[in-house]
Short mmCIF file of the C-alpha atoms (twelve columns), coordinates in Angstrom:
data_MODEL
# 
_entry.id   MODEL 
# 
loop_
_atom_site.group_PDB 
_atom_site.id 
_atom_site.type_symbol 
_atom_site.label_atom_id 
_atom_site.label_alt_id 
_atom_site.label_comp_id 
_atom_site.label_asym_id 
_atom_site.label_seq_id 
_atom_site.Cartn_x 
_atom_site.Cartn_y 
_atom_site.Cartn_z 
_atom_site.pdbx_PDB_model_num 
ATOM 1   C CA . MET A 1   -12.344 7.723  16.035  1 
ATOM 2   C CA . PRO A 2   -15.584 7.894  17.991  1 
ATOM 3   C CA . ILE A 3   -18.186 10.239 16.487  1 
ATOM 4   C CA . GLU A 4   -21.746 11.454 17.157  1 
ATOM 5   C CA . GLY A 5   -21.781 10.224 20.786  1 
ATOM 6   C CA . LYS A 6   -22.636 12.240 23.893  1 
ATOM 7   C CA . LYS A 7   -19.777 11.069 26.110  1 
ATOM 8   C CA . LYS A 8   -16.699 13.256 26.156  1 
ATOM 9   C CA . ILE A 9   -13.413 11.655 25.069  1 
ATOM 10  C CA . ASN A 10  -10.290 13.012 26.724  1 
ATOM 11  C CA . ASN A 11  -12.412 15.947 27.963  1 
ATOM 12  C CA . SER A 12  -13.501 16.843 24.418  1 
ATOM 13  C CA . ASP A 13  -16.813 16.463 22.671  1 
ATOM 14  C CA . GLN A 14  -16.996 13.797 20.052  1 
ATOM 15  C CA . LYS A 15  -16.901 15.075 16.471  1 
ATOM 16  C CA . ARG A 16  -19.913 15.125 14.247  1 
ATOM 17  C CA . CYS A 17  -19.938 13.450 10.850  1 
ATOM 18  C CA . HIS A 18  -19.566 16.676 8.934   1 
ATOM 19  C CA . GLU A 19  -16.520 17.589 11.017  1 
ATOM 20  C CA . VAL A 20  -14.515 14.542 9.822   1 
ATOM 21  C CA . VAL A 21  -15.365 14.813 6.127   1 
ATOM 22  C CA . SER A 22  -12.452 17.223 5.400   1 
ATOM 23  C CA . GLU A 23  -9.911  14.861 6.947   1 
ATOM 24  C CA . ILE A 24  -11.196 11.894 4.966   1 
ATOM 25  C CA . VAL A 25  -11.021 13.870 1.722   1 
ATOM 26  C CA . ILE A 26  -7.604  15.369 2.444   1 
ATOM 27  C CA . SER A 27  -6.176  11.937 3.358   1 
ATOM 28  C CA . SER A 28  -7.418  10.550 0.021   1 
ATOM 29  C CA . GLN A 29  -6.045  13.462 -1.978  1 
ATOM 30  C CA . LEU A 30  -2.594  13.280 -0.347  1 
ATOM 31  C CA . SER A 31  -2.417  9.541  -0.959  1 
ATOM 32  C CA . LYS A 32  -2.950  10.244 -4.637  1 
ATOM 33  C CA . LEU A 33  0.336   12.188 -4.633  1 
ATOM 34  C CA . SER A 34  2.219   8.940  -3.976  1 
ATOM 35  C CA . GLN A 35  5.072   7.926  -6.284  1 
ATOM 36  C CA . ASP A 36  3.079   4.826  -7.050  1 
ATOM 37  C CA . ASN A 37  0.175   6.829  -8.432  1 
ATOM 38  C CA . HIS A 38  0.919   7.582  -12.048 1 
ATOM 39  C CA . ASN A 39  -1.738  10.349 -12.004 1 
ATOM 40  C CA . SER A 40  0.805   12.728 -10.444 1 
ATOM 41  C CA . PRO A 41  3.680   12.919 -12.924 1 
ATOM 42  C CA . VAL A 42  4.449   16.599 -12.245 1 
ATOM 43  C CA . ASN A 43  4.316   16.599 -8.429  1 
ATOM 44  C CA . SER A 44  4.578   13.374 -6.395  1 
ATOM 45  C CA . THR A 45  5.753   12.355 -2.937  1 
ATOM 46  C CA . ASP A 46  5.681   9.443  -0.544  1 
ATOM 47  C CA . SER A 47  6.017   11.632 2.519   1 
ATOM 48  C CA . PHE A 48  2.322   11.321 3.458   1 
ATOM 49  C CA . ILE A 49  0.838   8.251  5.072   1 
ATOM 50  C CA . LYS A 50  -0.860  6.094  2.446   1 
ATOM 51  C CA . SER A 51  -4.617  5.761  2.990   1 
ATOM 52  C CA . TYR A 52  -6.402  2.587  2.029   1 
ATOM 53  C CA . GLY A 53  -9.856  3.994  2.795   1 
ATOM 54  C CA . CYS A 54  -12.114 4.431  5.801   1 
ATOM 55  C CA . GLN A 55  -15.283 2.885  7.197   1 
ATOM 56  C CA . CYS A 56  -18.048 3.998  9.525   1 
ATOM 57  C CA . ILE A 57  -18.641 1.190  12.058  1 
ATOM 58  C CA . LYS A 58  -20.992 0.796  15.025  1 
ATOM 59  C CA . GLY A 59  -20.699 -0.871 18.388  1 
ATOM 60  C CA . LYS A 60  -18.290 -1.521 21.203  1 
ATOM 61  C CA . PHE A 61  -14.637 -2.358 20.716  1 
ATOM 62  C CA . PRO A 62  -14.009 -6.086 19.965  1 
ATOM 63  C CA . LYS A 63  -11.670 -7.999 22.320  1 
ATOM 64  C CA . MET A 64  -9.055  -8.315 19.572  1 
ATOM 65  C CA . LEU A 65  -8.762  -4.549 19.178  1 
ATOM 66  C CA . LEU A 66  -8.752  -4.004 22.992  1 
ATOM 67  C CA . LYS A 67  -5.846  -6.440 23.228  1 
ATOM 68  C CA . ALA A 68  -3.976  -4.598 20.503  1 
ATOM 69  C CA . TRP A 69  -4.694  -1.263 22.335  1 
ATOM 70  C CA . ASP A 70  -3.256  -2.703 25.587  1 
ATOM 71  C CA . THR A 71  -0.176  -3.994 23.802  1 
ATOM 72  C CA . PHE A 72  0.452   -0.626 22.252  1 
ATOM 73  C CA . ASP A 73  -0.130  1.138  25.570  1 
ATOM 74  C CA . LYS A 74  2.553   -0.990 27.315  1 
ATOM 75  C CA . THR A 75  5.166   -0.053 24.677  1 
ATOM 76  C CA . ASN A 76  4.285   3.651  24.514  1 
ATOM 77  C CA . ASN A 77  6.176   6.058  26.727  1 
ATOM 78  C CA . LYS A 78  3.559   8.767  26.875  1 
ATOM 79  C CA . ASN A 79  2.439   9.953  30.332  1 
ATOM 80  C CA . ASP A 80  -1.143  9.412  31.508  1 
ATOM 81  C CA . GLU A 81  -2.232  12.986 30.564  1 
ATOM 82  C CA . GLU A 82  -1.248  12.412 26.924  1 
ATOM 83  C CA . LYS A 83  -2.884  9.021  26.536  1 
ATOM 84  C CA . ASN A 84  -6.322  8.362  25.060  1 
ATOM 85  C CA . LYS A 85  -8.834  6.685  27.332  1 
ATOM 86  C CA . ARG A 86  -9.009  2.886  27.104  1 
ATOM 87  C CA . PRO A 87  -12.031 2.100  24.855  1 
ATOM 88  C CA . THR A 88  -13.925 -0.132 27.221  1 
ATOM 89  C CA . LYS A 89  -17.604 -1.074 26.898  1 
ATOM 90  C CA . ARG A 90  -18.359 1.371  29.709  1 
ATOM 91  C CA . LEU A 91  -17.012 4.118  27.518  1 
ATOM 92  C CA . PHE A 92  -18.401 2.912  24.166  1 
ATOM 93  C CA . GLY A 93  -21.722 1.125  24.098  1 
ATOM 94  C CA . PRO A 94  -23.323 -0.953 21.367  1 
ATOM 95  C CA . ARG A 95  -24.753 2.123  19.554  1 
ATOM 96  C CA . GLN A 96  -21.510 4.061  19.400  1 
ATOM 97  C CA . LEU A 97  -20.336 5.150  15.954  1 
ATOM 98  C CA . HIS A 98  -16.677 5.167  14.884  1 
ATOM 99  C CA . ILE A 99  -14.776 6.308  11.877  1 
ATOM 100 C CA . MET A 100 -12.121 3.717  11.134  1 
ATOM 101 C CA . TYR A 101 -9.171  5.014  9.033   1 
ATOM 102 C CA . ILE A 102 -7.151  2.331  7.215   1 
ATOM 103 C CA . TYR A 103 -3.532  3.381  6.697   1 
ATOM 104 C CA . GLU A 104 -0.160  1.812  5.970   1 
ATOM 105 C CA . CYS A 105 2.123   1.116  9.016   1 
ATOM 106 C CA . GLY A 106 4.093   4.364  9.016   1 
ATOM 107 C CA . GLY A 107 6.530   3.742  11.883  1 
ATOM 108 C CA . ARG A 108 7.056   5.358  15.251  1 
ATOM 109 C CA . ASP A 109 6.305   8.983  16.054  1 
ATOM 110 C CA . MET A 110 9.348   11.213 15.910  1 
ATOM 111 C CA . GLU A 111 9.133   12.063 19.574  1 
ATOM 112 C CA . PHE A 112 10.085  8.493  20.589  1 
ATOM 113 C CA . TYR A 113 12.139  7.380  17.615  1 
ATOM 114 C CA . ASN A 114 15.887  6.671  18.281  1 
ATOM 115 C CA . PHE A 115 17.842  8.523  15.600  1 
ATOM 116 C CA . HIS A 116 21.447  7.502  15.030  1 
ATOM 117 C CA . ASP A 117 22.634  11.029 14.524  1 
ATOM 118 C CA . ALA A 118 21.649  14.519 13.226  1 
ATOM 119 C CA . GLU A 119 22.390  13.483 9.627   1 
ATOM 120 C CA . GLN A 120 19.389  11.162 9.855   1 
ATOM 121 C CA . GLY A 121 17.355  13.917 11.492  1 
ATOM 122 C CA . PHE A 122 18.294  16.353 8.709   1 
ATOM 123 C CA . CYS A 123 17.264  13.792 6.061   1 
ATOM 124 C CA . ILE A 124 13.869  13.356 7.763   1 
ATOM 125 C CA . LEU A 125 13.460  17.129 7.711   1 
ATOM 126 C CA . HIS A 126 14.207  17.143 3.985   1 
ATOM 127 C CA . GLN A 127 11.581  14.404 3.428   1 
ATOM 128 C CA . ILE A 128 8.997   16.437 5.372   1 
ATOM 129 C CA . VAL A 129 9.792   19.737 3.572   1 
ATOM 130 C CA . SER A 130 9.708   18.054 0.148   1 
ATOM 131 C CA . GLY A 131 6.356   16.420 0.955   1 
ATOM 132 C CA . LEU A 132 4.857   19.709 2.098   1 
ATOM 133 C CA . ALA A 133 6.240   21.438 -0.981  1 
ATOM 134 C CA . VAL A 134 4.660   18.897 -3.387  1 
ATOM 135 C CA . ALA A 135 1.353   19.173 -1.564  1 
ATOM 136 C CA . GLU A 136 1.480   22.943 -1.677  1 
ATOM 137 C CA . LYS A 137 1.955   22.847 -5.436  1 
ATOM 138 C CA . SER A 138 -0.730  20.261 -6.022  1 
ATOM 139 C CA . LEU A 139 -3.307  21.118 -3.405  1 
ATOM 140 C CA . ASN A 140 -2.372  24.491 -1.888  1 
ATOM 141 C CA . PHE A 141 -1.952  22.352 1.252   1 
ATOM 142 C CA . GLU A 142 -1.296  23.552 4.786   1 
ATOM 143 C CA . HIS A 143 -0.958  20.937 7.590   1 
ATOM 144 C CA . ARG A 144 -1.578  23.321 10.486  1 
ATOM 145 C CA . ASP A 145 -0.749  20.751 13.199  1 
ATOM 146 C CA . LEU A 146 2.614   19.274 12.318  1 
ATOM 147 C CA . HIS A 147 3.931   18.588 15.788  1 
ATOM 148 C CA . TRP A 148 6.464   15.733 16.291  1 
ATOM 149 C CA . GLY A 149 3.712   13.249 17.213  1 
ATOM 150 C CA . ASN A 150 2.358   13.711 13.671  1 
ATOM 151 C CA . VAL A 151 5.623   12.741 12.000  1 
ATOM 152 C CA . LEU A 152 6.276   9.000  11.872  1 
ATOM 153 C CA . VAL A 153 9.769   7.647  11.260  1 
ATOM 154 C CA . ASN A 154 10.359  4.065  10.058  1 
ATOM 155 C CA . ASP A 155 13.568  2.125  9.620   1 
ATOM 156 C CA . ASN A 156 11.587  -1.080 8.881   1 
ATOM 157 C CA . ASN A 157 14.233  -3.108 10.848  1 
ATOM 158 C CA . GLY A 158 16.908  -2.034 8.401   1 
ATOM 159 C CA . VAL A 159 14.945  -2.805 5.247   1 
ATOM 160 C CA . VAL A 160 14.513  0.711  3.832   1 
ATOM 161 C CA . PRO A 161 15.150  1.916  0.232   1 
ATOM 162 C CA . GLU A 162 18.619  3.365  -0.107  1 
ATOM 163 C CA . MET A 163 17.180  6.488  -1.722  1 
ATOM 164 C CA . PHE A 164 14.035  8.592  -1.194  1 
ATOM 165 C CA . THR A 165 12.539  10.184 -4.243  1 
ATOM 166 C CA . TYR A 166 10.008  12.855 -5.183  1 
ATOM 167 C CA . THR A 167 8.960   14.880 -8.233  1 
ATOM 168 C CA . PHE A 168 8.588   18.583 -7.931  1 
ATOM 169 C CA . GLY A 169 7.533   20.783 -10.801 1 
ATOM 170 C CA . GLY A 170 8.106   17.886 -13.204 1 
ATOM 171 C CA . VAL A 171 11.647  17.277 -12.116 1 
ATOM 172 C CA . ALA A 172 12.548  14.040 -10.332 1 
ATOM 173 C CA . HIS A 173 14.789  14.213 -7.309  1 
ATOM 174 C CA . LYS A 174 16.647  11.432 -5.528  1 
ATOM 175 C CA . TYR A 175 18.573  11.550 -2.246  1 
ATOM 176 C CA . LYS A 176 20.059  9.097  0.275   1 
ATOM 177 C CA . SER A 177 17.508  8.015  2.918   1 
ATOM 178 C CA . PHE A 178 20.224  7.213  5.542   1 
ATOM 179 C CA . GLY A 179 18.062  4.288  6.587   1 
ATOM 180 C CA . THR A 180 14.912  6.195  7.603   1 
ATOM 181 C CA . ILE A 181 11.649  7.067  5.903   1 
ATOM 182 C CA . ALA A 182 9.198   9.804  7.125   1 
ATOM 183 C CA . ARG A 183 5.409   9.747  6.953   1 
ATOM 184 C CA . ILE A 184 3.236   12.780 7.805   1 
ATOM 185 C CA . ILE A 185 -0.076  11.971 9.483   1 
ATOM 186 C CA . ASP A 186 -3.269  13.511 11.061  1 
ATOM 187 C CA . PHE A 187 -4.932  16.042 8.855   1 
ATOM 188 C CA . THR A 188 -7.704  17.079 11.282  1 
ATOM 189 C CA . LEU A 189 -6.723  20.787 11.224  1 
ATOM 190 C CA . SER A 190 -5.391  20.802 7.634   1 
ATOM 191 C CA . ARG A 191 -6.488  23.021 4.778   1 
ATOM 192 C CA . PHE A 192 -6.406  22.259 1.078   1 
ATOM 193 C CA . SER A 193 -8.112  23.528 -2.028  1 
ATOM 194 C CA . HIS A 194 -9.092  21.763 -5.217  1 
ATOM 195 C CA . TYR A 195 -9.901  23.340 -8.578  1 
ATOM 196 C CA . SER A 196 -12.321 21.999 -11.107 1 
ATOM 197 C CA . SER A 197 -13.761 23.588 -14.248 1 
ATOM 198 C CA . ASP A 198 -17.259 22.940 -13.015 1 
ATOM 199 C CA . THR A 199 -17.127 24.384 -9.458  1 
ATOM 200 C CA . GLY A 200 -13.935 26.489 -9.490  1 
ATOM 201 C CA . GLU A 201 -11.821 26.427 -6.346  1 
ATOM 202 C CA . THR A 202 -13.169 24.508 -3.385  1 
ATOM 203 C CA . ALA A 203 -11.460 24.786 0.003   1 
ATOM 204 C CA . MET A 204 -11.740 22.398 2.903   1 
ATOM 205 C CA . PHE A 205 -10.459 23.463 6.290   1 
ATOM 206 C CA . HIS A 206 -11.088 23.218 10.045  1 
ATOM 207 C CA . ASP A 207 -12.450 26.486 11.500  1 
ATOM 208 C CA . LEU A 208 -10.672 27.378 14.765  1 
ATOM 209 C CA . ALA A 209 -12.106 30.865 14.995  1 
ATOM 210 C CA . ASP A 210 -14.321 30.062 18.019  1 
ATOM 211 C CA . VAL A 211 -11.919 27.621 19.643  1 
ATOM 212 C CA . SER A 212 -9.978  28.851 22.682  1 
ATOM 213 C CA . ASP A 213 -8.194  25.993 24.459  1 
ATOM 214 C CA . ILE A 214 -5.749  25.229 21.614  1 
ATOM 215 C CA . PHE A 215 -4.321  28.723 21.885  1 
ATOM 216 C CA . GLU A 216 -3.874  28.759 25.663  1 
ATOM 217 C CA . GLY A 217 -1.017  26.283 26.091  1 
ATOM 218 C CA . ASP A 218 2.282   27.305 27.663  1 
ATOM 219 C CA . ALA A 219 4.981   27.817 25.081  1 
ATOM 220 C CA . GLU A 220 7.628   27.587 27.809  1 
ATOM 221 C CA . LYS A 221 6.632   23.944 28.137  1 
ATOM 222 C CA . ASP A 222 6.264   23.279 24.415  1 
ATOM 223 C CA . TYR A 223 6.922   25.599 21.460  1 
ATOM 224 C CA . GLN A 224 3.988   23.853 19.760  1 
ATOM 225 C CA . PHE A 225 1.483   26.111 21.558  1 
ATOM 226 C CA . GLU A 226 3.167   29.226 20.296  1 
ATOM 227 C CA . ILE A 227 2.834   27.946 16.730  1 
ATOM 228 C CA . TYR A 228 -0.983  27.827 17.040  1 
ATOM 229 C CA . ARG A 229 -0.951  31.489 18.120  1 
ATOM 230 C CA . LYS A 230 1.386   32.416 15.281  1 
ATOM 231 C CA . MET A 231 -0.961  30.786 12.776  1 
ATOM 232 C CA . ARG A 232 -3.950  32.651 14.227  1 
ATOM 233 C CA . LYS A 233 -2.149  35.949 13.917  1 
ATOM 234 C CA . GLN A 234 -0.900  35.211 10.416  1 
ATOM 235 C CA . LEU A 235 -4.394  34.298 9.251   1 
ATOM 236 C CA . GLY A 236 -6.179  36.967 11.147  1 
ATOM 237 C CA . ASN A 237 -8.225  34.219 12.743  1 
ATOM 238 C CA . CYS A 238 -9.800  33.533 9.333   1 
ATOM 239 C CA . TRP A 239 -9.106  29.828 8.845   1 
ATOM 240 C CA . GLU A 240 -10.603 29.623 5.428   1 
ATOM 241 C CA . LYS A 241 -7.805  31.873 4.172   1 
ATOM 242 C CA . SER A 242 -4.814  30.265 2.481   1 
ATOM 243 C CA . ASP A 243 -1.327  31.201 3.686   1 
ATOM 244 C CA . LEU A 244 1.500   28.753 3.073   1 
ATOM 245 C CA . LYS A 245 3.608   30.533 5.675   1 
ATOM 246 C CA . THR A 246 1.859   28.313 8.267   1 
ATOM 247 C CA . ASN A 247 3.881   25.356 6.941   1 
ATOM 248 C CA . ILE A 248 7.095   27.347 7.630   1 
ATOM 249 C CA . PHE A 249 5.977   27.877 11.243  1 
ATOM 250 C CA . TRP A 250 5.755   24.073 11.731  1 
ATOM 251 C CA . ILE A 251 9.068   23.489 9.975   1 
ATOM 252 C CA . ASP A 252 10.659  25.885 12.409  1 
ATOM 253 C CA . TYR A 253 9.024   23.914 15.298  1 
ATOM 254 C CA . LEU A 254 10.428  20.664 13.915  1 
ATOM 255 C CA . LEU A 255 13.897  22.179 13.540  1 
ATOM 256 C CA . ASP A 256 13.670  23.131 17.234  1 
ATOM 257 C CA . LYS A 257 12.868  19.496 18.179  1 
ATOM 258 C CA . LEU A 258 15.578  18.087 15.924  1 
ATOM 259 C CA . ILE A 259 18.188  20.374 17.467  1 
ATOM 260 C CA . LYS A 260 17.159  20.124 21.117  1 
ATOM 261 C CA . LYS A 261 14.783  17.299 21.878  1 
ATOM 262 C CA . VAL A 262 14.855  14.212 19.641  1 
ATOM 263 C CA . ILE A 263 16.717  11.134 20.794  1 
ATOM 264 C CA . TYR A 264 20.169  10.568 19.235  1 
ATOM 265 C CA . VAL A 265 21.771  7.333  20.236  1 
ATOM 266 C CA . GLY A 266 25.017  7.685  18.317  1 
ATOM 267 C CA . ASP A 267 28.175  9.639  19.135  1 
ATOM 268 C CA . LYS A 268 26.804  13.072 19.935  1 
ATOM 269 C CA . GLU A 269 30.383  14.505 19.854  1 
ATOM 270 C CA . SER A 270 31.238  13.311 16.353  1 
ATOM 271 C CA . PRO A 271 32.059  15.981 13.799  1 
ATOM 272 C CA . LYS A 272 29.292  14.767 11.520  1 
ATOM 273 C CA . HIS A 273 26.611  14.943 14.139  1 
ATOM 274 C CA . LEU A 274 27.707  18.368 15.403  1 
ATOM 275 C CA . GLY A 275 27.996  19.604 11.852  1 
ATOM 276 C CA . PHE A 276 24.369  18.789 11.031  1 
ATOM 277 C CA . ILE A 277 23.178  20.229 14.333  1 
ATOM 278 C CA . ARG A 278 24.920  23.477 13.459  1 
ATOM 279 C CA . LYS A 279 23.573  23.426 9.946   1 
ATOM 280 C CA . MET A 280 20.021  23.138 11.324  1 
ATOM 281 C CA . GLU A 281 20.729  25.935 13.870  1 
ATOM 282 C CA . LYS A 282 21.925  28.145 11.084  1 
ATOM 283 C CA . LEU A 283 18.810  27.330 9.025   1 
ATOM 284 C CA . ARG A 284 16.577  28.390 11.974  1 
ATOM 285 C CA . LEU A 285 18.196  31.798 11.948  1 
ATOM 286 C CA . THR A 286 16.842  32.477 8.476   1 
ATOM 287 C CA . ILE A 287 13.726  30.287 8.449   1 
ATOM 288 C CA . ASP A 288 11.342  33.198 8.727   1 
ATOM 289 C CA . ASN A 289 12.649  34.539 5.404   1 
ATOM 290 C CA . TYR A 290 10.900  31.666 3.571   1 
ATOM 291 C CA . SER A 291 7.241   32.097 2.509   1 
ATOM 292 C CA . SER A 292 6.407   28.396 2.034   1 
ATOM 293 C CA . ALA A 293 7.861   24.891 2.031   1 
ATOM 294 C CA . SER A 294 8.242   25.165 -1.721  1 
ATOM 295 C CA . HIS A 295 10.319  28.254 -1.341  1 
ATOM 296 C CA . LEU A 296 12.544  26.505 1.294   1 
ATOM 297 C CA . LEU A 297 12.912  23.338 -0.783  1 
ATOM 298 C CA . GLN A 298 14.044  25.235 -3.891  1 
ATOM 299 C CA . ASP A 299 16.319  27.788 -2.190  1 
ATOM 300 C CA . PHE A 300 17.887  25.495 0.430   1 
ATOM 301 C CA . PHE A 301 17.527  21.772 -0.170  1 
ATOM 302 C CA . HIS A 302 17.933  21.968 -3.956  1 
ATOM 303 C CA . THR A 303 21.293  23.615 -3.729  1 
ATOM 304 C CA . ASP A 304 24.589  21.752 -4.176  1 
ATOM 305 C CA . GLY A 305 25.599  22.337 -0.602  1 
ATOM 306 C CA . ALA A 306 22.425  21.163 1.090   1 
ATOM 307 C CA . TYR A 307 24.214  18.183 2.735   1 
ATOM 308 C CA . ASP A 308 27.637  19.811 2.929   1 
ATOM 309 C CA . ILE A 309 28.698  20.392 6.530   1 
ATOM 310 C CA . SER A 310 32.349  21.324 5.896   1 
ATOM 311 C CA . SER A 311 31.764  24.883 6.980   1 
ATOM 312 C CA . HIS A 312 29.979  23.733 10.177  1 
ATOM 313 C CA . VAL A 313 32.541  21.205 11.509  1 
# 
């Protein structure tokens, strides 16, 4: 990520150092919730991308990274308006600063992933909700920008654990993965708070009170833009405020995508596929009744009939 420069990137000003601190800290805190980290015995999840650190680097893009950028660009189906500018030496000179995030390989964004059927999609939703719920309990976390480009799906060429696991409130949970694993990314707009006996509660967030363009998108083209406006109304445009309902807004958005937009390559007329589509449609009818991802996880996904579609076939 280019920082501190004067040239606009994708028609936006480059961020300053202080503006990226929150994302760096949040990425680190979410990584600590991993199942591999034994410091989180009460609440743990692997639904967030694992961070291996970050570096501030200076200079133009090396040829090796430009080649990797071009390779990715050729295999990515986004249109020209959605793509980042190619990081040539004309765009970034020898004095340009960058923040380099080092993450695990999380997979392909949900928008372009080929799901077999809606059962896989429902399982990915469960992984996202459980991850958000664990982060809510541990960090009072709100993602605030969980569009389908910020959910990665990985089948690792068929080498995926049979089960996905998480610990919520000290209770371990285990469910079939159906061959796919989810990773949540991009915490630029996220909010979290951390409590210590020395300083009390400290909140980190991105203030959108004086930002206008993010709230002006056409919801007829993409429901994503309506979610930003719903968050602003819910928070009273006070972005320091904590309100876990914002996570429910994004879960509703993802349900909309899983029902209407994601790519299903299996038999779309099969009873199983249609059953899970109808199950998600029914959930959307009541989604606004939930106050947080934790509430949804406990009252919906932790019931005996969470994966039962007999009444929807």
